CSV table of C-alpha atoms in Angstrom, one decimal:
chain,number,residue,atom,x,y,z
A,1281,UNK,CA,-25.9,-22.7,0.3
A,1282,UNK,CA,-25.2,-26.5,0.9
A,1283,UNK,CA,-23.1,-27.5,-1.8
A,1284,UNK,CA,-22.5,-31.0,-3.4
A,1285,UNK,CA,-19.2,-32.5,-3.7
A,1286,UNK,CA,-19.1,-31.4,-7.1
A,1287,UNK,CA,-19.4,-27.8,-6.6
A,1288,UNK,CA,-17.0,-28.0,-4.0
A,1289,UNK,CA,-14.3,-28.0,-6.6
A,1290,UNK,CA,-15.2,-25.0,-7.6
A,1291,UNK,CA,-15.7,-23.3,-4.3
A,1292,UNK,CA,-13.3,-25.3,-2.2
A,1293,UNK,CA,-10.4,-22.6,-2.1
A,1294,UNK,CA,-10.1,-19.0,-1.1
A,1295,UNK,CA,-7.6,-16.2,-1.3
A,1296,UNK,CA,-8.1,-15.6,2.6
A,1297,UNK,CA,-7.8,-18.9,4.6
A,1298,UNK,CA,-9.7,-18.5,7.6
A,1299,UNK,CA,-8.8,-21.2,9.9
A,1300,UNK,CA,-11.1,-20.9,12.9
A,1301,UNK,CA,-9.7,-22.7,16.0
A,1302,UNK,CA,-11.8,-24.8,17.7
A,1303,UNK,CA,-12.6,-24.4,21.7
A,1304,UNK,CA,-10.3,-26.9,23.4
A,1305,UNK,CA,-12.6,-27.3,26.7
A,1306,UNK,CA,-15.8,-27.9,24.2
A,1307,UNK,CA,-17.1,-31.3,23.3
A,1308,UNK,CA,-16.8,-32.6,19.6
A,1309,UNK,CA,-20.6,-31.7,19.4
A,1310,UNK,CA,-20.1,-28.2,20.7
A,1311,UNK,CA,-17.3,-27.6,18.6
A,1312,UNK,CA,-19.1,-28.0,15.1
A,1313,UNK,CA,-22.3,-25.4,15.8
A,1314,UNK,CA,-24.2,-24.7,12.9
A,1315,UNK,CA,-23.2,-21.2,13.1
A,1316,UNK,CA,-20.0,-22.1,12.8
A,1317,UNK,CA,-20.6,-24.3,9.6
A,1318,UNK,CA,-22.2,-21.4,7.9
A,1319,UNK,CA,-18.7,-20.1,7.8
A,1320,UNK,CA,-17.9,-22.3,5.0
A,1321,UNK,CA,-20.6,-21.0,2.4
A,1322,UNK,CA,-19.0,-17.4,2.8
A,1323,UNK,CA,-15.6,-18.6,1.7
A,1324,UNK,CA,-14.4,-16.5,-1.4
A,1325,UNK,CA,-13.0,-18.2,-4.3
A,1326,UNK,CA,-11.0,-15.2,-5.2
A,1327,UNK,CA,-12.1,-15.5,-8.8
A,1328,UNK,CA,-13.2,-11.9,-10.2
A,1329,UNK,CA,-16.6,-13.2,-11.2
A,1330,UNK,CA,-17.0,-15.1,-7.7
A,1331,UNK,CA,-20.3,-13.4,-6.8
A,1332,UNK,CA,-21.7,-14.4,-10.4
A,1333,UNK,CA,-20.9,-18.0,-9.9
A,1334,UNK,CA,-22.2,-18.2,-6.3
A,1335,UNK,CA,-25.6,-16.9,-7.6
A,1336,UNK,CA,-25.9,-18.9,-10.2
A,1337,UNK,CA,-25.2,-22.0,-8.1
A,1338,UNK,CA,-27.9,-20.6,-5.5
A,1339,UNK,CA,-30.6,-20.0,-8.4
A,1340,UNK,CA,-30.0,-23.5,-9.7
A,1341,UNK,CA,-30.3,-25.4,-6.7
A,1342,UNK,CA,-33.7,-23.9,-5.9
A,1343,UNK,CA,-34.9,-26.4,-9.0
A,1344,UNK,CA,-35.5,-29.7,-7.4
A,1345,UNK,CA,-34.7,-31.6,-10.7
A,1346,UNK,CA,-31.2,-29.8,-11.1
A,1347,UNK,CA,-30.5,-30.2,-7.3
A,1348,UNK,CA,-30.9,-33.9,-7.4
A,1349,UNK,CA,-28.7,-33.8,-10.6
A,1350,UNK,CA,-26.0,-32.0,-8.7
A,1351,UNK,CA,-25.9,-34.2,-5.6
A,1352,UNK,CA,-25.5,-37.1,-7.9
A,1353,UNK,CA,-22.6,-35.8,-10.3
A,1354,UNK,CA,-19.4,-36.5,-9.8
A,1355,UNK,CA,-16.5,-34.1,-10.7
A,1356,UNK,CA,-16.4,-35.7,-14.3
A,1357,UNK,CA,-19.7,-35.2,-15.0
A,1358,UNK,CA,-19.5,-31.3,-14.0
A,1359,UNK,CA,-16.2,-30.8,-15.9
A,1360,UNK,CA,-17.2,-32.3,-19.0
A,1361,UNK,CA,-20.0,-30.4,-19.4
A,1362,UNK,CA,-22.9,-33.3,-19.1
A,1363,UNK,CA,-24.3,-31.5,-16.3
A,1364,UNK,CA,-24.9,-28.5,-18.4
A,1365,UNK,CA,-27.3,-30.2,-20.5
A,1366,UNK,CA,-29.6,-30.6,-17.4
A,1367,UNK,CA,-30.4,-26.6,-17.9
A,1368,UNK,CA,-32.9,-27.4,-20.4
A,1369,UNK,CA,-35.3,-29.2,-17.9
A,1370,UNK,CA,-35.1,-26.4,-15.2
A,1371,UNK,CA,-38.1,-24.4,-14.4
A,1372,UNK,CA,-39.2,-21.3,-16.2
A,1373,UNK,CA,-38.5,-19.2,-13.0
A,1374,UNK,CA,-35.1,-20.5,-12.9
A,1375,UNK,CA,-34.4,-19.6,-16.3
A,1376,UNK,CA,-35.8,-16.0,-16.1
A,1377,UNK,CA,-33.7,-15.5,-12.9
A,1378,UNK,CA,-30.4,-17.0,-14.5
A,1379,UNK,CA,-31.3,-14.6,-17.7
A,1380,UNK,CA,-31.5,-11.8,-15.0
A,1381,UNK,CA,-28.1,-12.4,-13.5
A,1382,UNK,CA,-26.6,-12.8,-16.8
A,1383,UNK,CA,-27.5,-9.5,-17.8
A,1384,UNK,CA,-26.6,-7.9,-14.6
A,1385,UNK,CA,-23.0,-9.6,-15.2
A,1386,UNK,CA,-22.9,-8.2,-18.8
A,1387,UNK,CA,-23.4,-4.9,-17.5
A,1388,UNK,CA,-21.0,-5.2,-14.8
A,1389,UNK,CA,-18.1,-6.1,-17.1
A,1390,UNK,CA,-19.3,-3.5,-19.6
A,1391,UNK,CA,-18.4,-0.8,-16.7
A,1392,UNK,CA,-15.3,-2.8,-16.1
A,1393,UNK,CA,-14.3,-2.0,-19.3
A,1394,UNK,CA,-15.4,1.7,-19.7
A,1395,UNK,CA,-13.6,2.3,-16.4
A,1396,UNK,CA,-10.4,0.5,-18.1
A,1397,UNK,CA,-10.5,2.5,-21.3
A,1398,UNK,CA,-11.3,5.6,-19.4
A,1399,UNK,CA,-8.1,5.4,-17.4
A,1400,UNK,CA,-6.2,4.8,-20.5
A,1401,UNK,CA,-7.9,7.8,-22.3
A,1402,UNK,CA,-9.4,5.7,-24.9
A,1403,UNK,CA,-12.2,7.0,-26.6
A,1404,UNK,CA,-15.4,5.5,-25.1
A,1405,UNK,CA,-17.2,6.4,-28.6
A,1406,UNK,CA,-15.5,4.0,-30.5
A,1407,UNK,CA,-15.9,1.0,-27.8
A,1408,UNK,CA,-17.0,-2.4,-29.3
A,1409,UNK,CA,-18.5,-4.1,-26.2
A,1410,UNK,CA,-19.2,-7.5,-28.4
A,1411,UNK,CA,-15.8,-7.5,-29.2
A,1412,UNK,CA,-14.4,-6.5,-25.7
A,1413,UNK,CA,-16.3,-9.0,-23.8
A,1414,UNK,CA,-14.8,-11.9,-25.5
A,1415,UNK,CA,-11.9,-11.6,-23.4
A,1416,UNK,CA,-14.0,-12.7,-20.5
A,1417,UNK,CA,-14.2,-16.6,-20.8
A,1418,UNK,CA,-16.9,-17.4,-18.0
A,1419,UNK,CA,-19.7,-16.6,-20.1
A,1420,UNK,CA,-21.0,-16.6,-23.8
A,1421,UNK,CA,-20.5,-12.8,-25.0
A,1422,UNK,CA,-22.4,-13.3,-28.3
A,1423,UNK,CA,-25.7,-13.7,-26.3
A,1424,UNK,CA,-25.8,-11.0,-23.9
A,1425,UNK,CA,-29.3,-11.4,-22.8
A,1426,UNK,CA,-30.3,-15.1,-21.9
A,1427,UNK,CA,-28.5,-17.7,-19.8
A,1428,UNK,CA,-28.0,-20.9,-21.9
A,1429,UNK,CA,-26.4,-24.4,-21.2
A,1430,UNK,CA,-23.3,-23.0,-23.2
A,1431,UNK,CA,-23.0,-20.4,-20.1
A,1432,UNK,CA,-23.1,-23.0,-17.7
A,1433,UNK,CA,-20.4,-24.8,-19.6
A,1434,UNK,CA,-18.0,-22.0,-20.0
A,1435,UNK,CA,-18.7,-21.0,-16.3
A,1436,UNK,CA,-17.7,-24.4,-15.1
A,1437,UNK,CA,-14.6,-24.9,-17.5
A,1438,UNK,CA,-13.2,-21.6,-16.6
A,1439,UNK,CA,-13.9,-21.5,-13.0
A,1440,UNK,CA,-12.0,-24.9,-13.0
A,1441,UNK,CA,-9.0,-23.7,-15.1
A,1442,UNK,CA,-8.5,-20.8,-12.9
A,1443,UNK,CA,-8.8,-22.5,-9.5
A,1444,UNK,CA,-6.3,-25.2,-10.5
A,1445,UNK,CA,-3.8,-22.3,-11.4
A,1446,UNK,CA,-4.5,-20.9,-7.9
A,1447,UNK,CA,-1.8,-22.5,-5.7
A,1448,UNK,CA,0.9,-21.7,-8.2
A,1449,UNK,CA,0.1,-18.0,-8.3
A,1450,UNK,CA,0.2,-18.1,-4.5
A,1451,UNK,CA,3.5,-19.4,-4.2
A,1452,UNK,CA,4.6,-16.9,-6.9
A,1453,UNK,CA,3.1,-14.1,-4.8
A,1454,UNK,CA,5.0,-15.3,-1.9
A,1455,UNK,CA,8.1,-15.3,-4.0
A,1456,UNK,CA,7.7,-11.8,-5.1
A,1457,UNK,CA,7.3,-10.9,-1.2
A,1458,UNK,CA,10.3,-12.4,-0.1
A,1459,UNK,CA,12.5,-11.0,-2.7
A,1460,UNK,CA,10.8,-7.5,-1.8
A,1461,UNK,CA,11.3,-8.2,1.8
A,1462,UNK,CA,15.0,-8.8,1.0
A,1463,UNK,CA,15.5,-5.9,-1.4
A,1464,UNK,CA,14.2,-3.6,1.3
A,1465,UNK,CA,16.4,-5.0,4.1
A,1466,UNK,CA,19.6,-4.4,1.9
A,1467,UNK,CA,18.5,-0.9,1.1
A,1468,UNK,CA,17.8,-0.2,4.7
A,1469,UNK,CA,21.2,-1.7,5.8
A,1470,UNK,CA,23.0,0.4,3.0
A,1471,UNK,CA,21.8,3.6,4.3
A,1472,UNK,CA,23.6,3.1,7.7
A,1473,UNK,CA,27.0,3.9,8.7
A,1474,UNK,CA,29.3,1.0,9.7
A,1475,UNK,CA,28.6,0.7,13.4
A,1476,UNK,CA,24.8,1.0,12.9
A,1477,UNK,CA,24.9,-1.6,10.2
A,1478,UNK,CA,27.0,-4.1,11.9
A,1479,UNK,CA,24.8,-3.7,15.0
A,1480,UNK,CA,21.4,-3.9,13.2
A,1481,UNK,CA,22.8,-7.0,11.6
A,1482,UNK,CA,23.4,-8.8,14.5
A,1483,UNK,CA,19.9,-8.0,15.9
A,1484,UNK,CA,18.7,-9.5,12.8
A,1485,UNK,CA,20.6,-12.7,12.9
A,1486,UNK,CA,19.3,-12.9,16.9
A,1487,UNK,CA,15.8,-12.9,15.4
A,1488,UNK,CA,16.4,-15.6,13.0
A,1489,UNK,CA,17.9,-17.7,15.5
A,1490,UNK,CA,14.8,-17.1,18.0
A,1491,UNK,CA,12.5,-18.0,15.1
A,1492,UNK,CA,14.5,-21.2,14.6
A,1493,UNK,CA,13.8,-22.4,18.1
A,1494,UNK,CA,10.7,-24.1,18.4
A,1495,UNK,CA,9.1,-27.3,19.2
A,1496,UNK,CA,9.2,-30.2,16.6
A,1497,UNK,CA,6.8,-30.0,14.0
A,1498,UNK,CA,5.1,-33.2,13.3
A,1499,UNK,CA,4.7,-34.0,9.4
A,1500,UNK,CA,1.0,-33.0,7.8
A,1501,UNK,CA,-1.4,-35.9,7.9
A,1502,UNK,CA,0.8,-38.6,10.1
A,1503,UNK,CA,-0.5,-40.3,12.8
A,1504,UNK,CA,1.6,-38.1,15.3
A,1505,UNK,CA,-0.1,-34.8,13.7
A,1506,UNK,CA,-3.5,-36.3,13.8
A,1507,UNK,CA,-3.3,-37.5,17.2
A,1508,UNK,CA,-2.2,-34.3,18.6
A,1509,UNK,CA,-5.3,-32.7,17.0
A,1510,UNK,CA,-7.7,-35.4,18.3
A,1511,UNK,CA,-6.0,-35.0,22.0
A,1512,UNK,CA,-5.3,-31.0,22.3
A,1513,UNK,CA,-8.3,-29.7,20.1
A,1514,UNK,CA,-10.8,-32.5,20.3
A,1515,UNK,CA,-10.3,-32.7,23.7
A,1516,UNK,CA,-10.3,-36.7,23.4
A,1517,UNK,CA,-7.9,-39.7,24.8
A,1518,UNK,CA,-4.9,-40.3,22.5
A,1519,UNK,CA,-4.7,-43.9,23.1
A,1520,UNK,CA,-8.2,-44.1,21.5
A,1521,UNK,CA,-7.4,-42.5,18.2
A,1522,UNK,CA,-9.7,-43.7,15.3
A,1523,UNK,CA,-9.4,-42.5,11.8
A,1524,UNK,CA,-12.6,-42.7,10.9
A,1525,UNK,CA,-14.2,-41.0,14.0
A,1526,UNK,CA,-11.7,-38.2,13.1
A,1527,UNK,CA,-12.5,-37.7,9.7
A,1528,UNK,CA,-16.5,-37.3,10.6
A,1529,UNK,CA,-15.3,-35.0,13.4
A,1530,UNK,CA,-13.7,-32.5,11.3
A,1531,UNK,CA,-16.1,-32.8,8.2
A,1532,UNK,CA,-17.5,-29.6,9.6
A,1533,UNK,CA,-20.4,-29.4,7.1
A,1534,UNK,CA,-21.1,-32.9,7.0
A,1535,UNK,CA,-20.7,-33.4,3.0
A,1536,UNK,CA,-18.8,-36.6,3.5
A,1537,UNK,CA,-15.7,-35.0,2.2
A,1538,UNK,CA,-12.7,-32.9,3.6
A,1539,UNK,CA,-12.2,-29.8,1.5
A,1540,UNK,CA,-8.9,-27.8,1.3
A,1541,UNK,CA,-10.2,-25.4,4.1
A,1542,UNK,CA,-11.1,-28.3,6.5
A,1543,UNK,CA,-7.7,-29.8,5.5
A,1544,UNK,CA,-5.9,-26.6,6.5
A,1545,UNK,CA,-7.7,-26.1,10.1
A,1546,UNK,CA,-6.3,-29.3,11.0
A,1547,UNK,CA,-2.7,-27.6,10.7
A,1548,UNK,CA,-3.2,-25.0,13.0
A,1549,UNK,CA,-1.5,-26.8,16.0
A,1550,UNK,CA,1.8,-27.0,14.0
A,1551,UNK,CA,1.6,-23.8,12.7
A,1552,UNK,CA,1.4,-22.2,16.4
A,1553,UNK,CA,4.7,-24.1,17.1
A,1554,UNK,CA,6.6,-21.9,14.6
A,1555,UNK,CA,4.4,-18.8,14.3
A,1556,UNK,CA,3.3,-15.9,17.0
A,1557,UNK,CA,1.7,-12.9,15.8
A,1558,UNK,CA,2.9,-11.0,18.8
A,1559,UNK,CA,6.8,-11.8,17.8
A,1560,UNK,CA,8.7,-9.6,15.7
A,1561,UNK,CA,10.9,-12.6,14.2
A,1562,UNK,CA,7.7,-14.6,12.9
A,1563,UNK,CA,6.3,-13.4,9.5
A,1564,UNK,CA,2.6,-14.0,9.0
A,1565,UNK,CA,3.0,-14.3,5.4
A,1566,UNK,CA,5.2,-16.9,5.8
A,1567,UNK,CA,2.9,-18.8,8.0
A,1568,UNK,CA,0.3,-18.7,5.2
A,1569,UNK,CA,2.8,-20.2,2.7
A,1570,UNK,CA,3.9,-23.2,5.4
A,1571,UNK,CA,0.2,-23.8,5.3
A,1572,UNK,CA,-0.2,-24.1,1.7
A,1573,UNK,CA,2.8,-26.4,1.5
A,1574,UNK,CA,1.3,-28.6,4.3
A,1575,UNK,CA,-2.2,-28.9,2.6
A,1576,UNK,CA,-0.2,-29.9,-1.0
A,1577,UNK,CA,1.8,-32.5,1.1
A,1578,UNK,CA,-1.4,-34.1,2.1
A,1579,UNK,CA,-3.3,-33.8,-1.1
A,1580,UNK,CA,-0.5,-35.0,-2.9
A,1581,UNK,CA,-0.3,-38.4,-0.7
A,1582,UNK,CA,-4.2,-38.7,0.1
A,1583,UNK,CA,-6.1,-37.2,-3.0
A,1584,UNK,CA,-6.0,-40.4,-5.2
A,1585,UNK,CA,-8.4,-39.2,-7.7
A,1586,UNK,CA,-6.9,-35.4,-8.0
A,1587,UNK,CA,-10.4,-33.5,-7.4
A,1588,UNK,CA,-9.0,-31.4,-4.6
A,1589,UNK,CA,-11.2,-33.1,-2.1
A,1590,UNK,CA,-10.3,-36.1,0.4
A,1591,UNK,CA,-13.0,-38.6,0.6
A,1592,UNK,CA,-13.4,-41.2,3.7
A,1593,UNK,CA,-12.2,-44.1,1.7
A,1594,UNK,CA,-9.0,-42.0,0.6
A,1595,UNK,CA,-8.5,-41.0,3.7
A,1596,UNK,CA,-8.8,-44.2,5.6
A,1597,UNK,CA,-6.5,-45.8,2.8
A,1598,UNK,CA,-3.7,-43.0,3.5
A,1599,UNK,CA,-3.9,-44.3,7.1
A,1600,UNK,CA,-2.5,-47.8,5.9
A,1601,UNK,CA,0.6,-46.3,4.0
A,1602,UNK,CA,4.0,-46.7,6.0
A,1603,UNK,CA,4.2,-42.9,5.9
A,1604,UNK,CA,1.5,-42.6,8.1
A,1605,UNK,CA,3.0,-44.2,10.9
A,1606,UNK,CA,6.7,-43.6,10.2
A,1607,UNK,CA,7.0,-40.2,8.2
A,1608,UNK,CA,9.9,-38.4,7.2
A,1609,UNK,CA,10.9,-35.5,9.4
A,1610,UNK,CA,8.9,-32.2,8.3
A,1611,UNK,CA,11.2,-29.3,6.9
A,1612,UNK,CA,10.1,-25.9,7.7
A,1613,UNK,CA,10.6,-23.2,5.4
A,1614,UNK,CA,13.7,-22.1,7.3
A,1615,UNK,CA,14.8,-25.6,6.7
A,1616,UNK,CA,14.5,-25.5,3.1
A,1617,UNK,CA,16.4,-23.8,0.6
A,1618,UNK,CA,15.6,-19.9,-0.3
A,1619,UNK,CA,12.4,-19.3,-2.6
A,1620,UNK,CA,14.7,-17.4,-4.7
A,1621,UNK,CA,18.5,-17.2,-6.3
A,1622,UNK,CA,20.7,-14.1,-6.3
A,1623,UNK,CA,20.1,-13.8,-9.8
A,1624,UNK,CA,16.2,-13.6,-9.7
A,1625,UNK,CA,16.6,-11.3,-7.2
A,1626,UNK,CA,18.8,-8.9,-8.9
A,1627,UNK,CA,16.1,-9.1,-11.9
A,1628,UNK,CA,13.8,-8.1,-9.5
A,1629,UNK,CA,15.7,-5.1,-8.0
A,1630,UNK,CA,16.1,-3.8,-11.5
A,1631,UNK,CA,12.3,-4.4,-12.4
A,1632,UNK,CA,11.5,-2.6,-8.9
A,1633,UNK,CA,13.9,0.1,-9.6
A,1634,UNK,CA,12.4,0.6,-13.2
A,1635,UNK,CA,8.9,0.6,-11.5
A,1636,UNK,CA,9.7,3.4,-8.8
A,1637,UNK,CA,11.3,5.2,-11.5
A,1638,UNK,CA,8.2,5.1,-13.6
A,1639,UNK,CA,5.9,6.0,-10.7
A,1640,UNK,CA,8.2,8.9,-10.1
A,1641,UNK,CA,7.7,10.1,-13.5
A,1642,UNK,CA,4.2,9.6,-13.7
A,1643,UNK,CA,3.8,11.6,-10.3
A,1644,UNK,CA,6.0,14.5,-12.1
A,1645,UNK,CA,3.9,14.3,-15.1
A,1646,UNK,CA,0.8,14.7,-12.7
A,1647,UNK,CA,2.1,17.9,-11.3
A,1648,UNK,CA,3.3,19.3,-14.5
A,1649,UNK,CA,-0.2,18.5,-15.8
A,1650,UNK,CA,-2.0,20.3,-13.0
A,1651,UNK,CA,0.7,23.4,-13.0
A,1652,UNK,CA,-0.6,23.6,-16.8
A,1653,UNK,CA,-4.2,23.3,-16.2
A,1654,UNK,CA,-3.6,26.3,-13.5
A,1655,UNK,CA,-2.0,28.5,-15.8
A,1656,UNK,CA,-4.5,28.0,-18.8
A,1657,UNK,CA,-7.1,28.9,-16.1
A,1658,UNK,CA,-5.4,32.1,-15.3
A,1659,UNK,CA,-5.0,32.9,-18.6
A,1660,UNK,CA,-8.6,32.3,-19.6
A,1661,UNK,CA,-10.2,34.2,-16.4
A,1662,UNK,CA,-7.9,37.2,-17.7
A,1663,UNK,CA,-9.1,37.1,-21.1
A,1664,UNK,CA,-12.6,37.2,-19.8
A,1665,UNK,CA,-12.0,39.8,-17.5
A,1666,UNK,CA,-10.7,41.7,-20.3
A,1667,UNK,CA,-13.6,41.2,-22.7
A,1668,UNK,CA,-15.8,42.3,-20.1
A,1669,UNK,CA,-14.0,45.4,-19.1
A,1670,UNK,CA,-13.9,46.4,-23.0
A,1671,UNK,CA,-17.7,45.7,-23.2
A,1672,UNK,CA,-18.6,47.9,-20.2
A,1673,UNK,CA,-16.1,50.7,-21.4
A,1674,UNK,CA,-14.1,50.6,-18.5
A,1675,UNK,CA,-10.1,50.8,-18.6
A,1676,UNK,CA,-8.0,47.7,-18.6
A,1677,UNK,CA,-6.9,46.5,-15.3
A,1678,UNK,CA,-3.7,44.6,-14.8
A,1679,UNK,CA,-3.3,40.8,-13.0
A,1680,UNK,CA,-4.1,42.4,-9.6
A,1681,UNK,CA,-7.1,44.5,-10.5
A,1682,UNK,CA,-5.1,47.7,-10.6
A,1683,UNK,CA,-5.8,50.3,-13.4
A,1684,UNK,CA,-3.7,50.5,-16.4
A,1685,UNK,CA,-3.0,53.8,-18.3
A,1686,UNK,CA,-1.5,54.2,-21.9
A,1687,UNK,CA,1.8,55.8,-22.1
A,1688,UNK,CA,0.3,58.1,-24.8
A,1689,UNK,CA,-2.6,59.1,-22.0
A,1690,UNK,CA,0.6,60.0,-19.4
A,1691,UNK,CA,2.2,62.1,-22.1
A,1692,UNK,CA,-0.9,64.3,-23.1
A,1693,UNK,CA,-1.5,64.6,-19.3
A,1694,UNK,CA,2.2,65.7,-18.5
A,1695,UNK,CA,2.1,68.3,-21.4
A,1696,UNK,CA,-1.1,69.3,-20.1
A,1697,UNK,CA,0.1,70.2,-17.0
A,1698,UNK,CA,3.5,72.1,-18.3
A,1699,UNK,CA,1.8,74.2,-20.7
A,1700,UNK,CA,0.6,77.2,-18.3
A,1701,UNK,CA,4.1,78.0,-16.6
A,1702,UNK,CA,5.7,77.9,-19.9
A,1703,UNK,CA,3.3,80.5,-21.0
A,1704,UNK,CA,3.9,83.1,-18.0
A,1705,UNK,CA,7.7,82.7,-18.3
A,1706,UNK,CA,7.7,83.6,-22.1
A,1707,UNK,CA,5.2,86.5,-21.5
A,1708,UNK,CA,7.8,87.7,-18.4
A,1709,UNK,CA,10.6,87.7,-20.7
A,1710,UNK,CA,8.6,89.7,-23.5
A,1711,UNK,CA,7.8,92.8,-21.1
A,1712,UNK,CA,11.5,93.1,-20.4
A,1713,UNK,CA,13.5,96.2,-21.8
A,1714,UNK,CA,16.0,95.3,-25.0
A,1715,UNK,CA,18.9,96.9,-22.9
A,1716,UNK,CA,19.2,98.0,-19.2
A,1717,UNK,CA,19.4,102.0,-18.5
A,1718,UNK,CA,22.5,103.5,-17.9
A,1719,UNK,CA,23.6,106.2,-15.2
A,1720,UNK,CA,20.3,105.9,-13.3
A,1721,UNK,CA,20.3,108.7,-10.7
A,1722,UNK,CA,20.5,108.0,-7.3
A,1723,UNK,CA,17.8,109.4,-4.8
A,1724,UNK,CA,19.0,109.9,-1.3
């Protein structure tokens, strides 16, 4: 899918940053093969409706009229909805396919809603899909069968808004990561005795010092930084550095602009000076935050119209600035103040402690519920077994299947066993004389 600059506004960002290093020994022509260029099309925006967005664009680009309008549209035309009105002029087969895509998306959202309601034990019989679909802003919930101009307008405006908040969300996510890391570090040290704790603290400080010892990092977007890429990545003579040639070399897909992924790929050499995935002291999450900081720095100084793209004109103008040749020294994350305060960390730890307690309670609740179900099943099986035995006339059995007898039956059996013995003793007593005879003769 060969996107124009307008669509790149919507699709130039991703949750995962894939910076593909170039072969240092390859020529500039070899470094940008068609196979590598295709990777740009597969970048995920990170939006939960990313697939729907891409499929809609792909279908629209099959229409010659709309494709022509799309290639000549600027970002303002796309943002304000003027491009959406062109939807009425596309071919019938395109509209049919768009209708199909929307119905599939509505069906997918319904399944998501059902799964969410099921997980909260909400009665699905009372589900009002039309009302629930209103929480999704990227399509018109009142019309669930056909794709109209309003759907395209909503899709574009929602994606634009979501992507504009993307960087702030990434910074927040990194901040939570750093607080969790510090929280876990402190908890780990608490569990050690004094001698081991002092030894571990010393080891951690040594790792920090080792991480700080790295080559100088050039300011992103400065002549020193770009010349280093020109020489070491592109394999060209640094004395022959040419900004226009450099721009064209790194416009990987040849669309006339540098998007955010193409810019971030330029920082790979600087990041390699500070971070190595093989080193224990280097944190790859911090590397991605550093990459984001570098890209934001360049965009702030170069992206004049703030469309999240750098045109050739903007790039060349930036090379005329004083900061291009004499930039301030770049401060890495280690040189800047921490991303969180002690008060923020304490609030995070309280929230983390509560979350862990809630998770523990949930696990206990699940165990008790499973136990309760086992008891109910055992009682049910015993009841069914007794009913079956009653119908078949069999004596009742105990929990382990042994026969059970009533106490009355046991008494009757005991009495029946004793009766013959007692009768013989009574008859013998009746046959005895009343008094024993006196002075019986003795026979010799």
